[in-house]
């Protein structure tokens, strides 16, 4: 036996023993301490009162660390790939082009990834990362985008290429999808759990379609145009306090509708070239204090408005550093008022903690 062959056999034996050992418990680590810019990144900066704190970045399985703080401890998949004992499937699992997401009550973070063609599940309770690849029992995701969730654990994922909103149970098993034959290009999705209704931004149809819990079409909100309640390529959605927030992307605005009737209530944002204006708005979300977050993808910014549409602040700009973005897509908020941004072309999700304060800027 050659020296090289003996080395490979020895390594395989070590890996086999490692696989038989009890797996090391892992925890979800957001990597705040690894920010190259230093700790305690705040926006806005002094002397203004800070409103947001950098709370970390999600990139993939490297976010799960063992007791020693190292991420390589999960079995030996990484080592197998490193020494060439496994194929392509053993490569480290990382985000590629994250699009949107949602967080459940247990802290699990679901992120759609259009390039990976699946939904990443960052499960802090189990200490593991999973990727759900199937939209339907015999059909994989092609272009997953908007994500929403109900309290019973059902996950709704809009797939623009499949022309459906996939429904997955709490374990990721596909259920009957919504909108087949009705939707042209679904991108955004939101749910009103009390009314058991699902809202879908049908981008190529230039409207919002409303389904019941069984997937039956109930209503269409809007049509193509520039007037109140009309849309020009709507993309992302958010539901909050009886209102539906619609990113009316090619009209350079966010429209707020009565979620029950579709009647237009107000508009957030105006076309322009200054920070606070909208050129290519995408993701939209609302926190517990009524602050509205809008992704301005063209200028790589996260913009913050109050409930009435008054611009409060923005931060970002193109780059790879913490608090910088490269063609960001979605934004969502959890019950801790953590703000998640799908930094699509940087292949990551950035997390910011809202520190509180009234919409009028007072602490």
mmCIF file of C-alpha atoms in Angstrom:
data_model
loop_
_atom_site.group_PDB
_atom_site.id
_atom_site.type_symbol
_atom_site.label_atom_id
_atom_site.label_comp_id
_atom_site.label_asym_id
_atom_site.label_seq_id
_atom_site.Cartn_x
_atom_site.Cartn_y
_atom_site.Cartn_z
ATOM 1 C CA UNK A 1 0.000 0.000 0.000
ATOM 2 C CA UNK A 2 1.382 3.397 -0.929
ATOM 3 C CA UNK A 3 1.884 6.120 1.638
ATOM 4 C CA UNK A 4 -0.919 8.200 0.075
ATOM 5 C CA UNK A 5 -3.364 5.316 0.119
ATOM 6 C CA UNK A 6 -2.489 4.549 3.730
ATOM 7 C CA UNK A 7 -3.177 8.170 4.657
ATOM 8 C CA UNK A 8 -6.605 8.066 3.031
ATOM 9 C CA UNK A 9 -7.490 4.810 4.793
ATOM 10 C CA UNK A 10 -6.356 6.206 8.128
ATOM 11 C CA UNK A 11 -8.396 9.363 7.596
ATOM 12 C CA UNK A 12 -11.442 7.294 6.652
ATOM 13 C CA UNK A 13 -11.074 5.285 9.840
ATOM 14 C CA UNK A 14 -10.876 8.438 11.924
ATOM 15 C CA UNK A 15 -13.988 9.809 10.239
ATOM 16 C CA UNK A 16 -15.857 6.549 10.818
ATOM 17 C CA UNK A 17 -15.059 6.677 14.521
ATOM 18 C CA UNK A 18 -16.120 10.325 14.656
ATOM 19 C CA UNK A 19 -19.417 9.463 12.982
ATOM 20 C CA UNK A 20 -20.092 6.800 15.615
ATOM 21 C CA UNK A 21 -19.480 9.213 18.471
ATOM 22 C CA UNK A 22 -22.345 11.152 20.013
ATOM 23 C CA UNK A 23 -22.871 14.384 18.084
ATOM 24 C CA UNK A 24 -21.684 17.493 19.825
ATOM 25 C CA UNK A 25 -24.535 19.843 20.765
ATOM 26 C CA UNK A 26 -24.389 23.056 18.803
ATOM 27 C CA UNK A 27 -25.847 26.513 19.130
ATOM 28 C CA UNK A 28 -26.775 29.182 16.620
ATOM 29 C CA UNK A 29 -24.099 31.847 16.622
ATOM 30 C CA UNK A 30 -24.733 35.143 14.845
ATOM 31 C CA UNK A 31 -21.086 36.149 14.721
ATOM 32 C CA UNK A 32 -21.402 39.619 16.212
ATOM 33 C CA UNK A 33 -17.889 39.458 17.665
ATOM 34 C CA UNK A 34 -16.396 38.683 14.266
ATOM 35 C CA UNK A 35 -17.522 41.960 12.677
ATOM 36 C CA UNK A 36 -14.315 43.424 11.227
ATOM 37 C CA UNK A 37 -15.525 46.942 12.002
ATOM 38 C CA UNK A 38 -15.576 46.172 15.728
ATOM 39 C CA UNK A 39 -18.234 45.632 18.374
ATOM 40 C CA UNK A 40 -21.208 47.846 19.106
ATOM 41 C CA UNK A 41 -22.024 49.033 15.597
ATOM 42 C CA UNK A 42 -24.909 51.491 15.931
ATOM 43 C CA UNK A 43 -27.175 53.490 13.626
ATOM 44 C CA UNK A 44 -27.434 56.423 13.649
ATOM 45 C CA UNK A 45 -24.047 57.190 15.116
ATOM 46 C CA UNK A 46 -23.280 59.635 17.913
ATOM 47 C CA UNK A 47 -24.205 62.300 18.756
ATOM 48 C CA UNK A 48 -27.646 61.155 17.571
ATOM 49 C CA UNK A 49 -29.642 58.695 19.666
ATOM 50 C CA UNK A 50 -28.942 55.165 18.365
ATOM 51 C CA UNK A 51 -31.943 53.201 17.123
ATOM 52 C CA UNK A 52 -30.351 50.050 15.685
ATOM 53 C CA UNK A 53 -27.558 47.742 16.773
ATOM 54 C CA UNK A 54 -25.711 45.299 14.557
ATOM 55 C CA UNK A 55 -26.823 41.859 15.790
ATOM 56 C CA UNK A 56 -24.991 39.494 13.458
ATOM 57 C CA UNK A 57 -24.943 37.759 10.103
ATOM 58 C CA UNK A 58 -26.293 34.441 8.842
ATOM 59 C CA UNK A 59 -24.358 32.684 6.109
ATOM 60 C CA UNK A 60 -25.021 28.950 6.576
ATOM 61 C CA UNK A 61 -23.808 25.996 8.603
ATOM 62 C CA UNK A 62 -20.858 28.023 9.859
ATOM 63 C CA UNK A 63 -23.326 29.815 12.141
ATOM 64 C CA UNK A 64 -23.701 26.640 14.227
ATOM 65 C CA UNK A 65 -20.885 26.196 16.728
ATOM 66 C CA UNK A 66 -20.049 23.677 19.446
ATOM 67 C CA UNK A 67 -19.013 24.281 23.031
ATOM 68 C CA UNK A 68 -15.528 25.207 21.833
ATOM 69 C CA UNK A 69 -16.948 27.934 19.627
ATOM 70 C CA UNK A 70 -15.906 26.195 16.417
ATOM 71 C CA UNK A 71 -18.284 25.477 13.572
ATOM 72 C CA UNK A 72 -16.504 22.383 12.211
ATOM 73 C CA UNK A 73 -17.815 20.146 14.949
ATOM 74 C CA UNK A 74 -20.946 18.871 13.211
ATOM 75 C CA UNK A 75 -20.037 15.286 12.334
ATOM 76 C CA UNK A 76 -17.346 15.266 9.716
ATOM 77 C CA UNK A 77 -19.021 16.546 6.564
ATOM 78 C CA UNK A 78 -16.753 19.525 6.255
ATOM 79 C CA UNK A 79 -13.627 17.434 6.839
ATOM 80 C CA UNK A 80 -14.830 14.799 4.393
ATOM 81 C CA UNK A 81 -15.217 17.426 1.721
ATOM 82 C CA UNK A 82 -11.877 19.015 2.608
ATOM 83 C CA UNK A 83 -9.877 15.807 2.154
ATOM 84 C CA UNK A 84 -11.806 14.768 -0.932
ATOM 85 C CA UNK A 85 -13.577 11.746 0.553
ATOM 86 C CA UNK A 86 -17.032 12.956 -0.434
ATOM 87 C CA UNK A 87 -18.690 14.452 -3.452
ATOM 88 C CA UNK A 88 -20.312 17.757 -4.179
ATOM 89 C CA UNK A 89 -23.175 17.187 -1.736
ATOM 90 C CA UNK A 90 -20.747 17.266 1.207
ATOM 91 C CA UNK A 91 -19.629 20.842 0.556
ATOM 92 C CA UNK A 92 -20.420 23.266 3.391
ATOM 93 C CA UNK A 93 -24.031 24.429 3.169
ATOM 94 C CA UNK A 94 -24.119 28.192 2.689
ATOM 95 C CA UNK A 95 -26.575 30.798 1.502
ATOM 96 C CA UNK A 96 -26.145 31.743 -2.138
ATOM 97 C CA UNK A 97 -28.829 34.267 -3.124
ATOM 98 C CA UNK A 98 -31.177 34.746 -0.140
ATOM 99 C CA UNK A 99 -34.424 36.415 -1.096
ATOM 100 C CA UNK A 100 -36.817 36.660 1.852
ATOM 101 C CA UNK A 101 -37.689 35.018 5.142
ATOM 102 C CA UNK A 102 -39.648 34.735 8.341
ATOM 103 C CA UNK A 103 -39.047 33.740 11.983
ATOM 104 C CA UNK A 104 -41.370 31.494 13.997
ATOM 105 C CA UNK A 105 -42.210 31.735 17.689
ATOM 106 C CA UNK A 106 -39.517 29.238 18.622
ATOM 107 C CA UNK A 107 -36.820 31.292 16.933
ATOM 108 C CA UNK A 108 -36.396 29.166 13.803
ATOM 109 C CA UNK A 109 -35.343 31.347 10.889
ATOM 110 C CA UNK A 110 -36.620 30.400 7.425
ATOM 111 C CA UNK A 111 -34.802 31.923 4.431
ATOM 112 C CA UNK A 112 -35.701 31.389 0.778
ATOM 113 C CA UNK A 113 -32.742 31.156 -1.585
ATOM 114 C CA UNK A 114 -33.365 31.553 -5.301
ATOM 115 C CA UNK A 115 -29.957 30.237 -6.376
ATOM 116 C CA UNK A 116 -29.920 27.243 -3.994
ATOM 117 C CA UNK A 117 -33.563 26.646 -4.978
ATOM 118 C CA UNK A 118 -34.744 25.882 -1.491
ATOM 119 C CA UNK A 119 -35.609 27.182 1.953
ATOM 120 C CA UNK A 120 -32.885 27.292 4.608
ATOM 121 C CA UNK A 121 -34.079 26.546 8.135
ATOM 122 C CA UNK A 122 -31.784 27.869 10.859
ATOM 123 C CA UNK A 123 -33.061 25.828 13.803
ATOM 124 C CA UNK A 124 -31.636 27.211 17.041
ATOM 125 C CA UNK A 125 -33.534 24.669 19.174
ATOM 126 C CA UNK A 126 -32.151 21.637 17.362
ATOM 127 C CA UNK A 127 -28.782 23.252 16.747
ATOM 128 C CA UNK A 128 -28.842 22.454 13.045
ATOM 129 C CA UNK A 129 -29.330 23.834 9.581
ATOM 130 C CA UNK A 130 -31.695 22.166 7.121
ATOM 131 C CA UNK A 131 -32.539 22.947 3.499
ATOM 132 C CA UNK A 132 -36.049 22.156 2.276
ATOM 133 C CA UNK A 133 -35.911 21.558 -1.472
ATOM 134 C CA UNK A 134 -39.388 20.320 -2.419
ATOM 135 C CA UNK A 135 -42.288 22.663 -3.165
ATOM 136 C CA UNK A 136 -44.615 19.761 -3.967
ATOM 137 C CA UNK A 137 -44.305 16.014 -3.497
ATOM 138 C CA UNK A 138 -42.721 15.468 -6.917
ATOM 139 C CA UNK A 139 -41.520 18.954 -7.723
ATOM 140 C CA UNK A 140 -38.542 20.894 -6.406
ATOM 141 C CA UNK A 141 -38.400 24.626 -5.838
ATOM 142 C CA UNK A 142 -37.168 26.613 -8.828
ATOM 143 C CA UNK A 143 -37.329 30.281 -7.773
ATOM 144 C CA UNK A 144 -38.553 30.558 -4.163
ATOM 145 C CA UNK A 145 -39.081 34.135 -3.028
ATOM 146 C CA UNK A 146 -41.674 35.433 -0.548
ATOM 147 C CA UNK A 147 -42.167 33.493 2.690
ATOM 148 C CA UNK A 148 -44.916 33.633 5.321
ATOM 149 C CA UNK A 149 -45.940 31.425 8.216
ATOM 150 C CA UNK A 150 -49.044 30.653 10.283
ATOM 151 C CA UNK A 151 -49.056 29.900 14.039
ATOM 152 C CA UNK A 152 -49.769 26.206 13.388
ATOM 153 C CA UNK A 153 -46.410 25.913 11.628
ATOM 154 C CA UNK A 154 -47.565 25.946 8.007
ATOM 155 C CA UNK A 155 -45.029 27.683 5.787
ATOM 156 C CA UNK A 156 -46.086 29.446 2.577
ATOM 157 C CA UNK A 157 -43.409 29.965 -0.073
ATOM 158 C CA UNK A 158 -44.083 31.796 -3.341
ATOM 159 C CA UNK A 159 -42.224 30.273 -6.278
ATOM 160 C CA UNK A 160 -42.170 32.674 -9.207
ATOM 161 C CA UNK A 161 -41.206 30.079 -11.818
ATOM 162 C CA UNK A 162 -43.527 27.299 -10.666
ATOM 163 C CA UNK A 163 -46.449 29.727 -10.556
ATOM 164 C CA UNK A 164 -47.668 28.510 -7.163
ATOM 165 C CA UNK A 165 -47.411 29.233 -3.476
ATOM 166 C CA UNK A 166 -46.062 26.079 -1.881
ATOM 167 C CA UNK A 167 -47.385 24.955 1.496
ATOM 168 C CA UNK A 168 -45.085 23.018 3.814
ATOM 169 C CA UNK A 169 -45.868 21.459 7.181
ATOM 170 C CA UNK A 170 -43.646 22.093 10.251
ATOM 171 C CA UNK A 171 -41.268 19.330 9.135
ATOM 172 C CA UNK A 172 -40.951 20.653 5.589
ATOM 173 C CA UNK A 173 -43.241 18.070 4.003
ATOM 174 C CA UNK A 174 -45.097 19.554 1.007
ATOM 175 C CA UNK A 175 -48.860 19.952 1.266
ATOM 176 C CA UNK A 176 -51.299 20.981 -1.463
ATOM 177 C CA UNK A 177 -50.020 24.143 -3.129
ATOM 178 C CA UNK A 178 -52.011 27.335 -3.680
ATOM 179 C CA UNK A 179 -52.776 29.123 -6.938
ATOM 180 C CA UNK A 180 -51.876 26.626 -9.647
ATOM 181 C CA UNK A 181 -53.444 27.786 -12.914
ATOM 182 C CA UNK A 182 -54.443 31.095 -11.323
ATOM 183 C CA UNK A 183 -51.136 32.804 -10.561
ATOM 184 C CA UNK A 184 -48.847 34.118 -13.299
ATOM 185 C CA UNK A 185 -45.693 34.960 -11.365
ATOM 186 C CA UNK A 186 -46.140 34.972 -7.574
ATOM 187 C CA UNK A 187 -43.348 36.700 -5.671
ATOM 188 C CA UNK A 188 -44.604 38.073 -2.343
ATOM 189 C CA UNK A 189 -46.832 36.345 0.191
ATOM 190 C CA UNK A 190 -48.405 37.370 3.499
ATOM 191 C CA UNK A 191 -51.000 35.799 5.769
ATOM 192 C CA UNK A 192 -53.798 37.103 7.972
ATOM 193 C CA UNK A 193 -54.129 34.258 10.435
ATOM 194 C CA UNK A 194 -57.265 35.570 12.136
ATOM 195 C CA UNK A 195 -59.186 35.757 8.881
ATOM 196 C CA UNK A 196 -57.434 32.659 7.470
ATOM 197 C CA UNK A 197 -56.478 34.446 4.288
ATOM 198 C CA UNK A 198 -53.369 34.309 2.139
ATOM 199 C CA UNK A 199 -52.297 37.339 0.093
ATOM 200 C CA UNK A 200 -50.097 36.855 -2.958
ATOM 201 C CA UNK A 201 -48.352 39.514 -5.040
ATOM 202 C CA UNK A 202 -48.838 38.298 -8.615
ATOM 203 C CA UNK A 203 -46.150 40.373 -10.283
ATOM 204 C CA UNK A 204 -46.950 39.751 -13.954
ATOM 205 C CA UNK A 205 -50.684 40.138 -13.360
ATOM 206 C CA UNK A 206 -50.087 43.461 -11.565
ATOM 207 C CA UNK A 207 -52.472 42.596 -8.766
ATOM 208 C CA UNK A 208 -52.822 41.026 -5.333
ATOM 209 C CA UNK A 209 -54.728 37.757 -5.175
ATOM 210 C CA UNK A 210 -56.463 36.672 -1.986
ATOM 211 C CA UNK A 211 -57.005 32.999 -1.122
ATOM 212 C CA UNK A 212 -58.702 31.271 1.775
ATOM 213 C CA UNK A 213 -57.002 28.651 3.909
ATOM 214 C CA UNK A 214 -58.037 25.898 1.507
ATOM 215 C CA UNK A 215 -56.487 27.665 -1.480
ATOM 216 C CA UNK A 216 -59.699 28.984 -3.029
ATOM 217 C CA UNK A 217 -59.450 32.364 -4.761
ATOM 218 C CA UNK A 218 -61.520 34.933 -2.887
ATOM 219 C CA UNK A 219 -60.622 38.283 -4.441
ATOM 220 C CA UNK A 220 -58.281 40.293 -6.644
ATOM 221 C CA UNK A 221 -57.000 43.646 -5.404
ATOM 222 C CA UNK A 222 -55.979 46.186 -8.017
ATOM 223 C CA UNK A 223 -54.984 46.259 -11.661
ATOM 224 C CA UNK A 224 -52.158 47.710 -13.708
ATOM 225 C CA UNK A 225 -51.804 51.474 -13.415
ATOM 226 C CA UNK A 226 -50.377 54.347 -11.428
ATOM 227 C CA UNK A 227 -53.448 55.447 -9.498
ATOM 228 C CA UNK A 228 -54.414 54.610 -5.905
ATOM 229 C CA UNK A 229 -54.922 50.870 -5.560
ATOM 230 C CA UNK A 230 -53.267 50.185 -8.917
ATOM 231 C CA UNK A 231 -49.916 48.450 -9.348
ATOM 232 C CA UNK A 232 -46.983 48.162 -11.685
ATOM 233 C CA UNK A 233 -45.090 44.930 -10.948
ATOM 234 C CA UNK A 234 -45.850 44.455 -7.241
ATOM 235 C CA UNK A 235 -43.309 42.227 -5.506
ATOM 236 C CA UNK A 236 -43.151 41.968 -1.705
ATOM 237 C CA UNK A 237 -45.925 41.990 0.928
ATOM 238 C CA UNK A 238 -46.351 42.453 4.657
ATOM 239 C CA UNK A 239 -49.447 42.199 6.830
ATOM 240 C CA UNK A 240 -49.852 44.155 10.070
ATOM 241 C CA UNK A 241 -52.835 45.299 12.156
ATOM 242 C CA UNK A 242 -55.475 44.808 9.483
ATOM 243 C CA UNK A 243 -53.438 46.426 6.727
ATOM 244 C CA UNK A 244 -51.581 45.012 3.748
ATOM 245 C CA UNK A 245 -48.300 46.643 2.726
ATOM 246 C CA UNK A 246 -47.514 46.181 -0.974
ATOM 247 C CA UNK A 247 -44.206 47.031 -2.600
ATOM 248 C CA UNK A 248 -45.389 48.594 -5.853
ATOM 249 C CA UNK A 249 -41.927 48.282 -7.334
ATOM 250 C CA UNK A 250 -42.129 49.939 -10.760
ATOM 251 C CA UNK A 251 -44.353 52.693 -9.385
ATOM 252 C CA UNK A 252 -41.549 53.456 -6.896
ATOM 253 C CA UNK A 253 -43.718 53.276 -3.794
ATOM 254 C CA UNK A 254 -45.263 51.117 -1.089
ATOM 255 C CA UNK A 255 -49.046 51.117 -1.013
ATOM 256 C CA UNK A 256 -50.978 50.342 2.162
ATOM 257 C CA UNK A 257 -54.368 48.698 1.656
ATOM 258 C CA UNK A 258 -57.261 47.739 3.867
ATOM 259 C CA UNK A 259 -56.627 44.019 4.097
ATOM 260 C CA UNK A 260 -60.329 43.183 4.201
ATOM 261 C CA UNK A 261 -61.470 45.182 1.183
ATOM 262 C CA UNK A 262 -58.331 46.131 -0.740
ATOM 263 C CA UNK A 263 -59.220 49.815 -0.480
ATOM 264 C CA UNK A 264 -56.112 52.038 -0.674
ATOM 265 C CA UNK A 265 -55.319 53.888 2.545
ATOM 266 C CA UNK A 266 -51.980 55.640 2.052
ATOM 267 C CA UNK A 267 -48.697 55.615 0.182
ATOM 268 C CA UNK A 268 -45.204 55.352 1.616
ATOM 269 C CA UNK A 269 -42.268 56.743 -0.320
ATOM 270 C CA UNK A 270 -41.841 58.834 -3.444
ATOM 271 C CA UNK A 271 -39.693 58.581 -6.544
ATOM 272 C CA UNK A 272 -36.357 60.383 -6.243
ATOM 273 C CA UNK A 273 -32.599 60.184 -5.959
ATOM 274 C CA UNK A 274 -32.030 61.068 -2.304
ATOM 275 C CA UNK A 275 -31.804 58.725 0.688
ATOM 276 C CA UNK A 276 -35.404 58.168 1.688
ATOM 277 C CA UNK A 277 -36.681 58.168 -1.893
ATOM 278 C CA UNK A 278 -37.604 54.987 -3.745
ATOM 279 C CA UNK A 279 -36.253 53.822 -7.088
ATOM 280 C CA UNK A 280 -36.527 50.014 -6.916
ATOM 281 C CA UNK A 281 -38.225 49.144 -3.627
ATOM 282 C CA UNK A 282 -38.446 45.462 -2.768
ATOM 283 C CA UNK A 283 -38.838 43.988 0.720
ATOM 284 C CA UNK A 284 -41.244 45.530 3.226
ATOM 285 C CA UNK A 285 -41.887 44.750 6.908
ATOM 286 C CA UNK A 286 -43.448 46.305 9.999
ATOM 287 C CA UNK A 287 -42.246 46.091 13.611
ATOM 288 C CA UNK A 288 -44.255 46.104 16.845
ATOM 289 C CA UNK A 289 -44.052 49.896 17.141
ATOM 290 C CA UNK A 290 -45.407 50.475 13.651
ATOM 291 C CA UNK A 291 -42.101 51.359 12.007
ATOM 292 C CA UNK A 292 -42.093 50.361 8.339
ATOM 293 C CA UNK A 293 -38.945 48.944 6.755
ATOM 294 C CA UNK A 294 -38.403 49.139 3.007
ATOM 295 C CA UNK A 295 -35.511 47.742 1.004
ATOM 296 C CA UNK A 296 -34.316 50.226 -1.607
ATOM 297 C CA UNK A 297 -32.419 47.747 -3.754
ATOM 298 C CA UNK A 298 -31.129 50.144 -6.387
ATOM 299 C CA UNK A 299 -29.167 52.186 -3.839
ATOM 300 C CA UNK A 300 -28.545 49.256 -1.470
ATOM 301 C CA UNK A 301 -30.286 50.832 1.523
ATOM 302 C CA UNK A 302 -32.629 49.864 4.326
ATOM 303 C CA UNK A 303 -35.104 52.699 4.834
ATOM 304 C CA UNK A 304 -37.242 53.262 7.921
ATOM 305 C CA UNK A 305 -40.563 55.128 7.879
ATOM 306 C CA UNK A 306 -43.171 55.710 10.543
ATOM 307 C CA UNK A 307 -46.672 54.346 10.161
ATOM 308 C CA UNK A 308 -47.886 57.486 8.373
ATOM 309 C CA UNK A 309 -45.115 57.286 5.795
ATOM 310 C CA UNK A 310 -42.785 59.907 7.265
ATOM 311 C CA UNK A 311 -39.160 59.052 6.533
ATOM 312 C CA UNK A 312 -37.152 58.493 9.714
ATOM 313 C CA UNK A 313 -33.739 57.219 8.685
ATOM 314 C CA UNK A 314 -31.821 54.928 6.396
ATOM 315 C CA UNK A 315 -28.526 53.129 6.317
ATOM 316 C CA UNK A 316 -26.512 50.922 4.045
ATOM 317 C CA UNK A 317 -24.792 51.643 0.763
ATOM 318 C CA UNK A 318 -23.038 49.191 -1.491
ATOM 319 C CA UNK A 319 -20.313 47.101 0.134
ATOM 320 C CA UNK A 320 -19.444 43.936 2.000
ATOM 321 C CA UNK A 321 -18.944 45.358 5.488
ATOM 322 C CA UNK A 322 -21.424 45.097 8.344
ATOM 323 C CA UNK A 323 -24.364 47.355 7.592
ATOM 324 C CA UNK A 324 -23.543 47.492 3.879
ATOM 325 C CA UNK A 325 -25.507 45.673 1.172
ATOM 326 C CA UNK A 326 -25.226 44.483 -2.403
ATOM 327 C CA UNK A 327 -28.590 44.287 -4.157
ATOM 328 C CA UNK A 328 -30.616 43.417 -1.034
ATOM 329 C CA UNK A 329 -34.033 41.839 -1.555
ATOM 330 C CA UNK A 330 -36.257 40.982 1.420
ATOM 331 C CA UNK A 331 -36.688 42.282 4.936
ATOM 332 C CA UNK A 332 -38.608 40.788 7.867
ATOM 333 C CA UNK A 333 -39.001 41.382 11.613
ATOM 334 C CA UNK A 334 -39.383 38.863 14.449
ATOM 335 C CA UNK A 335 -41.209 39.184 17.774
ATOM 336 C CA UNK A 336 -38.036 40.565 19.377
ATOM 337 C CA UNK A 337 -37.953 43.430 16.877
ATOM 338 C CA UNK A 338 -34.865 42.050 15.222
ATOM 339 C CA UNK A 339 -34.719 43.231 11.617
ATOM 340 C CA UNK A 340 -33.436 40.704 9.062
ATOM 341 C CA UNK A 341 -32.200 41.809 5.637
ATOM 342 C CA UNK A 342 -31.652 39.344 2.789
ATOM 343 C CA UNK A 343 -28.405 40.761 1.410
ATOM 344 C CA UNK A 344 -28.839 38.825 -1.796
ATOM 345 C CA UNK A 345 -25.640 39.330 -3.782
ATOM 346 C CA UNK A 346 -23.458 39.200 -0.673
ATOM 347 C CA UNK A 347 -24.949 35.751 0.022
ATOM 348 C CA UNK A 348 -25.983 36.484 3.600
ATOM 349 C CA UNK A 349 -28.707 37.695 5.929
ATOM 350 C CA UNK A 350 -27.786 40.672 8.097
ATOM 351 C CA UNK A 351 -29.501 41.136 11.468
ATOM 352 C CA UNK A 352 -30.139 44.408 13.309
ATOM 353 C CA UNK A 353 -31.734 44.908 16.704
ATOM 354 C CA UNK A 354 -34.237 47.749 16.985
ATOM 355 C CA UNK A 355 -33.495 49.456 20.290
ATOM 356 C CA UNK A 356 -36.894 51.062 20.721
ATOM 357 C CA UNK A 357 -38.147 54.590 20.589
ATOM 358 C CA UNK A 358 -41.238 56.315 19.347
ATOM 359 C CA UNK A 359 -41.878 56.929 15.690
ATOM 360 C CA UNK A 360 -41.482 60.642 16.375
ATOM 361 C CA UNK A 361 -37.792 60.095 17.134
ATOM 362 C CA UNK A 362 -38.082 60.497 20.901
ATOM 363 C CA UNK A 363 -36.647 57.741 23.168
#
